[in-house]
mmCIF file of C-alpha atoms and ligand atoms in Angstrom:
data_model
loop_
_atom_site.group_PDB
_atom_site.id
_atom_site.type_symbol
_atom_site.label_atom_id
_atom_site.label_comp_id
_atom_site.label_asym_id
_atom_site.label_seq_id
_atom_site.Cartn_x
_atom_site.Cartn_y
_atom_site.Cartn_z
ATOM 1 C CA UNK A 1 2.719 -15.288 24.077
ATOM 2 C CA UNK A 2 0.858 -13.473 21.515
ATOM 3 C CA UNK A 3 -0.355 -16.059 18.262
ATOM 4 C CA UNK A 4 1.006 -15.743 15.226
ATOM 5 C CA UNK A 5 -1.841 -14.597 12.713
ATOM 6 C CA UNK A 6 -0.046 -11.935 10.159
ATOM 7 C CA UNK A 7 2.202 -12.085 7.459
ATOM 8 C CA UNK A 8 3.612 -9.940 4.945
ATOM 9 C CA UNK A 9 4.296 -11.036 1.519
ATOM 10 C CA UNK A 10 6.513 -8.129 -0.468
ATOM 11 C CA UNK A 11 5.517 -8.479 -4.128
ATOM 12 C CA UNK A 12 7.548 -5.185 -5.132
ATOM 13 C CA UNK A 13 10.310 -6.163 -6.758
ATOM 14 C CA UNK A 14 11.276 -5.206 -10.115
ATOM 15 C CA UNK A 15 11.955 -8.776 -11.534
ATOM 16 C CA UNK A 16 14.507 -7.815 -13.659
ATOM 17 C CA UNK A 17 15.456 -11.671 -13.887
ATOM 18 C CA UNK A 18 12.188 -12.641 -15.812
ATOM 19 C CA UNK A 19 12.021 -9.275 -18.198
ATOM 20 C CA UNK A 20 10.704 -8.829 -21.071
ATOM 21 C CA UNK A 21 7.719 -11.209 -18.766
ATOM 22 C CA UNK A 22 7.309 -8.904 -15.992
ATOM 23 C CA UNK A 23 7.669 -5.390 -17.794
ATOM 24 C CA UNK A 24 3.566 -5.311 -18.047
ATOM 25 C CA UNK A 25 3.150 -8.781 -15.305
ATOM 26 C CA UNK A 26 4.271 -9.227 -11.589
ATOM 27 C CA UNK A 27 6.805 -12.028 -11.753
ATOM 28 C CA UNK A 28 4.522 -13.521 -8.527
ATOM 29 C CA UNK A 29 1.696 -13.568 -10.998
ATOM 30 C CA UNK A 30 3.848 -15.957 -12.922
ATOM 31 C CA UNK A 31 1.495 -19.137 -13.139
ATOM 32 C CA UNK A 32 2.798 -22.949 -12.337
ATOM 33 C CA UNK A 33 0.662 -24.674 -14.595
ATOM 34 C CA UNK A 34 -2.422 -22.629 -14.040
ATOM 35 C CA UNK A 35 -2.080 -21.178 -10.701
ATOM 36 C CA UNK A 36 -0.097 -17.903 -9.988
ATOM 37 C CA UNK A 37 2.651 -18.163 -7.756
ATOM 38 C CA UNK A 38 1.980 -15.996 -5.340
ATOM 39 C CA UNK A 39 -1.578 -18.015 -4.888
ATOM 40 C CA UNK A 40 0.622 -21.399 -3.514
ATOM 41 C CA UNK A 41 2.110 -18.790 -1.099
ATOM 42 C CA UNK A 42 -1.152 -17.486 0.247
ATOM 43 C CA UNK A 43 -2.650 -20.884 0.803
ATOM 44 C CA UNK A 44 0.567 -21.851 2.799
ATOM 45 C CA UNK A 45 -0.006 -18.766 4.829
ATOM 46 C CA UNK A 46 -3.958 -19.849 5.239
ATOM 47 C CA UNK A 47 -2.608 -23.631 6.064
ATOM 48 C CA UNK A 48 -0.593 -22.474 9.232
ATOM 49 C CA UNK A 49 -2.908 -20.172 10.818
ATOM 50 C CA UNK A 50 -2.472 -16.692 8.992
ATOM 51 C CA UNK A 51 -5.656 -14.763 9.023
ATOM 52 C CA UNK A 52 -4.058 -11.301 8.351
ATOM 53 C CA UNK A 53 -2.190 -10.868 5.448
ATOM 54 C CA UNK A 54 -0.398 -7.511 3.789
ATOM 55 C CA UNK A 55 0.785 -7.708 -0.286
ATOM 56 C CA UNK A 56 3.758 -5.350 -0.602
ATOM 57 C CA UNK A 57 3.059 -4.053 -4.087
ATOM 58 C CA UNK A 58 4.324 -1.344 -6.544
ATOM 59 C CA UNK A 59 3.573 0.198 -9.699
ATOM 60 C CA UNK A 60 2.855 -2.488 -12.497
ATOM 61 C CA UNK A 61 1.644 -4.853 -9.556
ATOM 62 C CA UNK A 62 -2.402 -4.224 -10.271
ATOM 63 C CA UNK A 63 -2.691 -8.415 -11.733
ATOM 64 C CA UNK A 64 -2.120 -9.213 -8.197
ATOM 65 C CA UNK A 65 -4.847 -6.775 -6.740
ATOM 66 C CA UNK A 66 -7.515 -8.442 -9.168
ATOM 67 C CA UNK A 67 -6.338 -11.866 -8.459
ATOM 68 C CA UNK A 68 -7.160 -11.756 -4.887
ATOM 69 C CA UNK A 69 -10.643 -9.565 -5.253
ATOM 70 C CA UNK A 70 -13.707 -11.794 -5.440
ATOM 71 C CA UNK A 71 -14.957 -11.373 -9.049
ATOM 72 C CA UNK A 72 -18.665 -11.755 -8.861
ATOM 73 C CA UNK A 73 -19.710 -12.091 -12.264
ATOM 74 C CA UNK A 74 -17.323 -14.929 -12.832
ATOM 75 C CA UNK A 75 -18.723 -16.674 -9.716
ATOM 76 C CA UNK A 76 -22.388 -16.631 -10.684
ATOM 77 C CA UNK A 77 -21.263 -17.711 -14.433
ATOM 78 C CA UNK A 78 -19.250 -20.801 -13.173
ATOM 79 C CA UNK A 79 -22.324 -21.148 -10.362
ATOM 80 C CA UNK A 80 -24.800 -21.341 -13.266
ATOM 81 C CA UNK A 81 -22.668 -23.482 -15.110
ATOM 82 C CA UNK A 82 -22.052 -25.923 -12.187
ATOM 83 C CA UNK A 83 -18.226 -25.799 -12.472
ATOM 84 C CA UNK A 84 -17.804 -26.552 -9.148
ATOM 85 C CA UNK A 85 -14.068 -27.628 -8.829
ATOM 86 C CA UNK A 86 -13.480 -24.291 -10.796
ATOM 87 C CA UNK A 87 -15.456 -21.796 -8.598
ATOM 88 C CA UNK A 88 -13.907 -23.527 -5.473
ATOM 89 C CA UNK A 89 -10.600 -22.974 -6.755
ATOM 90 C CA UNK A 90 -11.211 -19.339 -7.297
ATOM 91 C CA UNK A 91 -12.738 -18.591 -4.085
ATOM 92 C CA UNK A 92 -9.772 -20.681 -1.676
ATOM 93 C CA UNK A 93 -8.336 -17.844 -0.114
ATOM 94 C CA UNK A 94 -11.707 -15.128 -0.440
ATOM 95 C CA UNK A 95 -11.671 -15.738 3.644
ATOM 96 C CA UNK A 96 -8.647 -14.282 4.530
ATOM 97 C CA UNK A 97 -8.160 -10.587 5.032
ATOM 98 C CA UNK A 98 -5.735 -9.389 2.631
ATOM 99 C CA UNK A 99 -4.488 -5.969 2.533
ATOM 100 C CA UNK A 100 -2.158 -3.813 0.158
ATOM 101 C CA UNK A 101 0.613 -1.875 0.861
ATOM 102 C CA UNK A 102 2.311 0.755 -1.545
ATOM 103 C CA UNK A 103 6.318 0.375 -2.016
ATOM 104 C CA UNK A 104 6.987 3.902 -3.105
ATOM 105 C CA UNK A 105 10.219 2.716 -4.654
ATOM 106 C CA UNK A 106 11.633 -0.848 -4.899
ATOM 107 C CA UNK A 107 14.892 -0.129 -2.201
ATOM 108 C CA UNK A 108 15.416 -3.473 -1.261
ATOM 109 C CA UNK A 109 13.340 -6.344 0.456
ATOM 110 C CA UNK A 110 13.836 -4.720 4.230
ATOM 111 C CA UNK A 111 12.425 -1.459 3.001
ATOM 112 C CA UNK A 112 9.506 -3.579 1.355
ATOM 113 C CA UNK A 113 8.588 -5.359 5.195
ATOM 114 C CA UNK A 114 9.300 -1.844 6.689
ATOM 115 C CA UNK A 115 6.062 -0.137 4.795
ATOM 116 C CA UNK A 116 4.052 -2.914 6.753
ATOM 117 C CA UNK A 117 5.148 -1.279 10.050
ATOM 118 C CA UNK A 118 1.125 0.016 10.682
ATOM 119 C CA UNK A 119 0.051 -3.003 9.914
ATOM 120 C CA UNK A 120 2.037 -4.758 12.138
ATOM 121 C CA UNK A 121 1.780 -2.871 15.181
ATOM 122 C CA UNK A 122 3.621 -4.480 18.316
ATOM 123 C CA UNK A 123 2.929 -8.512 16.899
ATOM 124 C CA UNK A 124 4.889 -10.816 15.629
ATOM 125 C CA UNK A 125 4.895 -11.758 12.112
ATOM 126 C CA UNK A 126 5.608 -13.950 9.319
ATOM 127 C CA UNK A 127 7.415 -12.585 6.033
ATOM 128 C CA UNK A 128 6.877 -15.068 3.270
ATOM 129 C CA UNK A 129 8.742 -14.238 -0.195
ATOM 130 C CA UNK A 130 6.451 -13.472 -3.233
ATOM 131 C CA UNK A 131 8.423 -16.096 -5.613
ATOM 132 C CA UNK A 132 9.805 -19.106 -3.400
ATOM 133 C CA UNK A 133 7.586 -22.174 -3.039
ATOM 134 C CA UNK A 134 8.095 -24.550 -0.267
ATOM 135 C CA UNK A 135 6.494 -28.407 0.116
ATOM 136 C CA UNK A 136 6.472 -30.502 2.716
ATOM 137 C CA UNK A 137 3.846 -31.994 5.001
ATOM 138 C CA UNK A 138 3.909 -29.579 7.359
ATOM 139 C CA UNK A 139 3.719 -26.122 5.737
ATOM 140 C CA UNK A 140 7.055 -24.053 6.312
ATOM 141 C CA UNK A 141 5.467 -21.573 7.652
ATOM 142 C CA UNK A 142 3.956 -23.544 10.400
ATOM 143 C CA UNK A 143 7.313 -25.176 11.271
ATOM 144 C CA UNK A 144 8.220 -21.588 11.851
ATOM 145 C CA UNK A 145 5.156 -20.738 14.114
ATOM 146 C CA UNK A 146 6.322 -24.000 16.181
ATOM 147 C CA UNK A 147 9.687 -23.325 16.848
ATOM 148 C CA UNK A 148 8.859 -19.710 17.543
ATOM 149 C CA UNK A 149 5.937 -21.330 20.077
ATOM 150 C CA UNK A 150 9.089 -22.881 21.869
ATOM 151 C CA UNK A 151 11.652 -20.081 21.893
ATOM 152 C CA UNK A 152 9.699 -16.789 21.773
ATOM 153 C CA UNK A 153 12.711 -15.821 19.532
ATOM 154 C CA UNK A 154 13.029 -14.115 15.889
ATOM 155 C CA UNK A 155 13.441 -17.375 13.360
ATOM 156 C CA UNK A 156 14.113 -17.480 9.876
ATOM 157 C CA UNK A 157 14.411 -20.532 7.480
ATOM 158 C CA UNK A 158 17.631 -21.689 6.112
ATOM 159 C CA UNK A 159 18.616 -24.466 3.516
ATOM 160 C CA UNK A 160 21.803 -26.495 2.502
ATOM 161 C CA UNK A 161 22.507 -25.679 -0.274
ATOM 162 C CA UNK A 162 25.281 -26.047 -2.468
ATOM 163 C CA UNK A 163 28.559 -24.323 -1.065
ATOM 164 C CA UNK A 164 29.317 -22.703 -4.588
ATOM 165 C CA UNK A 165 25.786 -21.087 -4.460
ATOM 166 C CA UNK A 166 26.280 -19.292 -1.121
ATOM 167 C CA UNK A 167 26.776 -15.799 -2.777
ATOM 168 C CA UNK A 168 23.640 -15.739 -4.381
ATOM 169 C CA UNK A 169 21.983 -15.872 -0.584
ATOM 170 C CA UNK A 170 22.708 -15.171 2.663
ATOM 171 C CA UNK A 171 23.996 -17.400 5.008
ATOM 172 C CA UNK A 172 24.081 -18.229 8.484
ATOM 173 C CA UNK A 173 27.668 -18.482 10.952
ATOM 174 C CA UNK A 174 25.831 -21.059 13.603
ATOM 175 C CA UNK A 175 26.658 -21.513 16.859
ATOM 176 C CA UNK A 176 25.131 -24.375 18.265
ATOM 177 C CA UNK A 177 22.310 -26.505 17.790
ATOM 178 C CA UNK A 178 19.356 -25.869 19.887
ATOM 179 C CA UNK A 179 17.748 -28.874 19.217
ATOM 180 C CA UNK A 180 17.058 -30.881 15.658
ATOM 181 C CA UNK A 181 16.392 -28.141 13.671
ATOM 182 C CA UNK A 182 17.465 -25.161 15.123
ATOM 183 C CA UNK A 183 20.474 -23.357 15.123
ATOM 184 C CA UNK A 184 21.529 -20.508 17.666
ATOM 185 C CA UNK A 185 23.473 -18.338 15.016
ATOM 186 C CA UNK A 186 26.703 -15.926 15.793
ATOM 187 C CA UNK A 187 26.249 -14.209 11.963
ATOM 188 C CA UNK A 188 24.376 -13.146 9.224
ATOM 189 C CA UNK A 189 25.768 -12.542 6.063
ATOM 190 C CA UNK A 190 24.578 -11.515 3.002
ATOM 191 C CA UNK A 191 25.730 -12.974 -0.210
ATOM 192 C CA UNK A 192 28.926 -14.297 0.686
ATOM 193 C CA UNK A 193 31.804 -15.622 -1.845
ATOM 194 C CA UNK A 194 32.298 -19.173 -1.245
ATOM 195 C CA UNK A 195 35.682 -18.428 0.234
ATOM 196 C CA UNK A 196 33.918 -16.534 2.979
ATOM 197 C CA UNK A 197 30.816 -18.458 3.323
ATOM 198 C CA UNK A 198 30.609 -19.388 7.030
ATOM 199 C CA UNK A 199 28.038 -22.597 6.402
ATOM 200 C CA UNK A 200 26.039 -23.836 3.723
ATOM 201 C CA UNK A 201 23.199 -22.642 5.613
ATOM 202 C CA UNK A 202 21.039 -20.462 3.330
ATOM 203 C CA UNK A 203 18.547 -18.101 4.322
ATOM 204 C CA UNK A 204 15.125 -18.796 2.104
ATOM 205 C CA UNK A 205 12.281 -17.624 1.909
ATOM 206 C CA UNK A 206 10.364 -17.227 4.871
ATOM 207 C CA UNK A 207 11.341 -15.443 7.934
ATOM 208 C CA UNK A 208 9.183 -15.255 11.305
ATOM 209 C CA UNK A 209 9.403 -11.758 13.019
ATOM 210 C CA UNK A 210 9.270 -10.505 16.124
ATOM 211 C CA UNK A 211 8.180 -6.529 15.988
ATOM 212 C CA UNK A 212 11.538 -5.132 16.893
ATOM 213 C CA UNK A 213 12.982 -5.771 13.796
ATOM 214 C CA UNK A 214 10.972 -2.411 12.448
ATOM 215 C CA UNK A 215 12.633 -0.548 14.931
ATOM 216 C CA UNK A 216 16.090 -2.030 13.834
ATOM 217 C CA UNK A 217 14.705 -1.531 9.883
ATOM 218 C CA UNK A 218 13.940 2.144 10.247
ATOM 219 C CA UNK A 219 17.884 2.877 11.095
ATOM 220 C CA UNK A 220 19.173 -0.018 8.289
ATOM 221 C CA UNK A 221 21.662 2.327 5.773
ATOM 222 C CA UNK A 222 21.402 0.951 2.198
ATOM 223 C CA UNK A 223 23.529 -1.846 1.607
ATOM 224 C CA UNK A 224 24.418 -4.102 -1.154
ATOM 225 C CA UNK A 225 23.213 -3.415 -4.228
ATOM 226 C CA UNK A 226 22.225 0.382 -2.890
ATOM 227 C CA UNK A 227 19.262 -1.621 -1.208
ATOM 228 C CA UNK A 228 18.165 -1.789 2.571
ATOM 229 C CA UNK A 229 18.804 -5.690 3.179
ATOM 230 C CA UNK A 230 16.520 -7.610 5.664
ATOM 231 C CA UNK A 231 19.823 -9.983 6.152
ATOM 232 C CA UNK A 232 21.674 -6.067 7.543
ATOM 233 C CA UNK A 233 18.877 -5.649 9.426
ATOM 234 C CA UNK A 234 18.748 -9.185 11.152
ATOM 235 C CA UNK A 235 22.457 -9.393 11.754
ATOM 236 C CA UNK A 236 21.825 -6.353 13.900
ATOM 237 C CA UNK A 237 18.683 -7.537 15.800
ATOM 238 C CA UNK A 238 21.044 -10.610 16.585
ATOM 239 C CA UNK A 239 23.310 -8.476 18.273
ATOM 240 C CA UNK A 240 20.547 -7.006 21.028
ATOM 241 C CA UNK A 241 18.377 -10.447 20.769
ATOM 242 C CA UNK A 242 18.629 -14.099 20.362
ATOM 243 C CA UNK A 243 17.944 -14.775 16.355
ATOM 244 C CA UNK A 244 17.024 -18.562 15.588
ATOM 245 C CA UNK A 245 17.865 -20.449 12.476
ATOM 246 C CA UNK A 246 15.418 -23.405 11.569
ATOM 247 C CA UNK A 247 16.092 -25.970 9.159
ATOM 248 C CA UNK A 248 13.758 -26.656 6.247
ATOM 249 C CA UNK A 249 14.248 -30.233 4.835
ATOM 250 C CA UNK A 250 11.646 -30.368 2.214
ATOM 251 C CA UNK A 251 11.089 -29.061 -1.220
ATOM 252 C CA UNK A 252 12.303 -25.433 -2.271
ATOM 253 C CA UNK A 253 11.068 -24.511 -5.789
ATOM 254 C CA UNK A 254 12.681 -20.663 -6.970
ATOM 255 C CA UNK A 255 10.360 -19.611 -9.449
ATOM 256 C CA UNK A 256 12.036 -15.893 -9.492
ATOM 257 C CA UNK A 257 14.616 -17.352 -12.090
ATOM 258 C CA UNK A 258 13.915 -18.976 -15.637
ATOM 259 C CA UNK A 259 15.493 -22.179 -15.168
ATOM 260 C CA UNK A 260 14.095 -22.961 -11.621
ATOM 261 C CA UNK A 261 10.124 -21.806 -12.593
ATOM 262 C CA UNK A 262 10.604 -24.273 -16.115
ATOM 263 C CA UNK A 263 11.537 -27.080 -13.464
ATOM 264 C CA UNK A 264 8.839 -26.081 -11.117
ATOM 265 C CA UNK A 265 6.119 -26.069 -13.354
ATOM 266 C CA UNK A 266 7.206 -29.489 -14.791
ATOM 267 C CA UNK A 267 7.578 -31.195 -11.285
ATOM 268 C CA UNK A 268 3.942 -29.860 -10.460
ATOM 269 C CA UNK A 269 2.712 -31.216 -13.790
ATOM 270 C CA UNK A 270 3.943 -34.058 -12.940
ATOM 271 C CA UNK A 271 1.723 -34.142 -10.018
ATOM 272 C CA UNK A 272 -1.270 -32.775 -11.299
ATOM 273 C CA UNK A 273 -3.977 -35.879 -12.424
ATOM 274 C CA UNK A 274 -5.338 -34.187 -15.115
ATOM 275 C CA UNK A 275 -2.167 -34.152 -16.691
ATOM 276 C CA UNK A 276 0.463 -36.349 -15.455
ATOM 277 C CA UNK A 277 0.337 -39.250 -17.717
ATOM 278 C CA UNK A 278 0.280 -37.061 -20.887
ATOM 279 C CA UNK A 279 3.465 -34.816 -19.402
ATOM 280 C CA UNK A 280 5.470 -38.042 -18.465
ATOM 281 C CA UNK A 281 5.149 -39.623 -21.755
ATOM 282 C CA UNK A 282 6.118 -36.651 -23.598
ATOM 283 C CA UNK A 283 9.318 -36.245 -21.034
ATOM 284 C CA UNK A 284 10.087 -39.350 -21.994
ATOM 285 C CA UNK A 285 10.164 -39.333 -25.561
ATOM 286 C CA UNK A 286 11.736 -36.083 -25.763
ATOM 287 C CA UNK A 287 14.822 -37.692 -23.435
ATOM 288 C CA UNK A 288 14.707 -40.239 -26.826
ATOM 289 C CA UNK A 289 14.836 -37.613 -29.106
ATOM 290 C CA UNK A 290 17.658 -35.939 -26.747
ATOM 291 C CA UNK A 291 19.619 -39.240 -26.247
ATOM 292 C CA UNK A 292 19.984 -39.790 -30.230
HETATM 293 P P1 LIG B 1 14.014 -10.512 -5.353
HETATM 294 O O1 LIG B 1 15.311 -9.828 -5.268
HETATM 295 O O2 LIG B 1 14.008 -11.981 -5.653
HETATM 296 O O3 LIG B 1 13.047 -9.838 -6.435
HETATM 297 O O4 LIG B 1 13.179 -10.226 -4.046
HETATM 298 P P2 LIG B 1 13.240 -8.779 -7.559
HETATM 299 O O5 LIG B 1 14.133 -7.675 -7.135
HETATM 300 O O6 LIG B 1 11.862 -8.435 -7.998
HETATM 301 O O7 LIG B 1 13.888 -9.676 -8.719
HETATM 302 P P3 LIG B 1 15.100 -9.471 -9.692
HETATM 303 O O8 LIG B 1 16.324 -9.801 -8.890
HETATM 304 O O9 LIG B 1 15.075 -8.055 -10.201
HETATM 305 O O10 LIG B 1 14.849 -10.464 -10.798
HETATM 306 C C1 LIG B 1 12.383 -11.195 -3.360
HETATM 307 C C2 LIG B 1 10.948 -10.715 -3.168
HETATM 308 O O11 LIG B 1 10.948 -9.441 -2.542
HETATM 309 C C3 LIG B 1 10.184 -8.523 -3.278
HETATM 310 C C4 LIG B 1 10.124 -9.073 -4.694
HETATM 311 O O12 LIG B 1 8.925 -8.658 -5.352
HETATM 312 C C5 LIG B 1 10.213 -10.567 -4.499
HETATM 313 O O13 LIG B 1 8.938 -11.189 -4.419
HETATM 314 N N1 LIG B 1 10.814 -7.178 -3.209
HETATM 315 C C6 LIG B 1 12.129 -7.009 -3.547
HETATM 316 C C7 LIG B 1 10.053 -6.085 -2.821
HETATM 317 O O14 LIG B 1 8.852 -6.213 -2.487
HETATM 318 N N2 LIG B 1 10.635 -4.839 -2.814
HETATM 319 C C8 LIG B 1 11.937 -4.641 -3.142
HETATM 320 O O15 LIG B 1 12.392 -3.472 -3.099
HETATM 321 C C9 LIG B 1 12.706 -5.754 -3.530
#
């Protein structure tokens, strides 16, 4: 079985949710605390194994092109300067072989992993999702490598989540369990009332590949929203192919919506040394101030 070293990360999107932010800034350049959001998401893919990586970008989408160039200048400054922990943290992911890939129009996230199809070739691949952040001790990413490892089979990532919040994904109609964490599933189905939700299973934000999903891609009509929709596309693959659904159990932080990347950012302050203390004692007197 052919290793699992590329990934695709589509950064295209129009992030209408975030405006007026993202009219002049890619909502994955968003920072939590002081590190964009789409850099978490590159180290994850560096963590399990990626060494090949393609950036799905558009027009407006340059911030993420500089980002991930080496900047000399500012490397010999901080050199010269011995701010060590600084240059390190600018250089993390300077090893891995990043490409970009032109959107010509944002038509949906299966359209976005569709203009990878060169890069690809015939492997398998990961699709990781510019603005979702995952945590737990083993990187998401590489839980999906493993369970692909064992069943050779197209897996994506799914969530409980509450079953009033099913329409905003889509959600998985599961058969049976393969083992802990994996699901054999019957359906895919994008953005489903609650009414018709089949599970609470959510699809999130990372999805490992097979290469036949292109094929099924470059037929996919339009659908919701006018867009081509990577669920379409997977329901269909599922219908020629076994499609696996593995169960993420740790942290899922959303920073595509205002709300979620507010709570993210404060949950990873709260981690952070340099500023943990100083960000719990202001929590806490603000709850005060909110209590009176
Ligand atoms: P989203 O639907 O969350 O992103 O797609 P969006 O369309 O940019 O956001 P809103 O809904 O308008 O606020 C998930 C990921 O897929 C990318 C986005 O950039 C985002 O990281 N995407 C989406 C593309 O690359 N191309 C598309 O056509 C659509």
């Amino acid at each position: 079985m052919k290793k699992v070293t590329k990934a695709i990360i589509p950064a295209a999107g129009l992030g209408t949710r975030f405006l007026p932010e993202t009219k002049a800034v890619p909502k994955e350049m968003l920072p939590i605390i002081d590190t964009p959001t789409i850099q978490y998401i590159v180290e994850e893919a560096k963590q399990s194994g990626i060494t090949d990586l393609a950036i799905v970008i558009g027009a407006g989408k340059g911030a993420i092109e500089d980002h991930f160039s080496s900047n000399y200048m500012l490397e010999q400054n901080l050199k010269e300067k011995n701010k060590l922990d600084m240059l390190e943290s600018v250089q993390k992911t300077n090893d891995m072989n990043i490409y970009f890939i032109r959107q010509a129009y944002p038509k949906g996230l299966g359209d976005a992993v569709l203009t990878a199809k060169t890069f690809i070739g015939r492997d398998p691949f990961v699709v990781m999702l510019g603005d979702d952040l995952m945590k737990d001790e083993v990187p998401l990413t590489q839980q999906l490598i493993n369970s692909y490892e064992k069943s050779g089979a197209s897996t994506l990532a799914v969530m409980r989540v509450p079953h009033e919040e099913t329409s905003k994904y889509g959600v998985i109609d599961p058969v049976d369990k393969v083992n802990d964490e994996v699901y054999d599933v019957r359906q895919f189905v994008e953005k489903p009332s609650p009414e018709e939700a089949p599970s609470d299973l959510a699809i999130i934000g990372r999805y490992l590949f097979n290469a036949d999903i292109l094929d099924v891609l470059e037929t996919t009509k339009p659908g919701k929203g006018n867009e081509v929709q990577l669920t379409d596309a997977i329901d269909t693959l599922n219908k020629t192919q076994r499609v696996f659904a593995h169960e993420f159990k740790g942290e899922r932080f959303d920073t595509g919506n205002k709300l979620s990347w507010l709570e993210t950012n404060i949950e990873f302050g709260l981690k952070r040394a340099d500023i943990s203390a100083d960000l719990k004692d202001y929590l806490i007197d603000l709850g005060k101030k909110l209590d009176k």
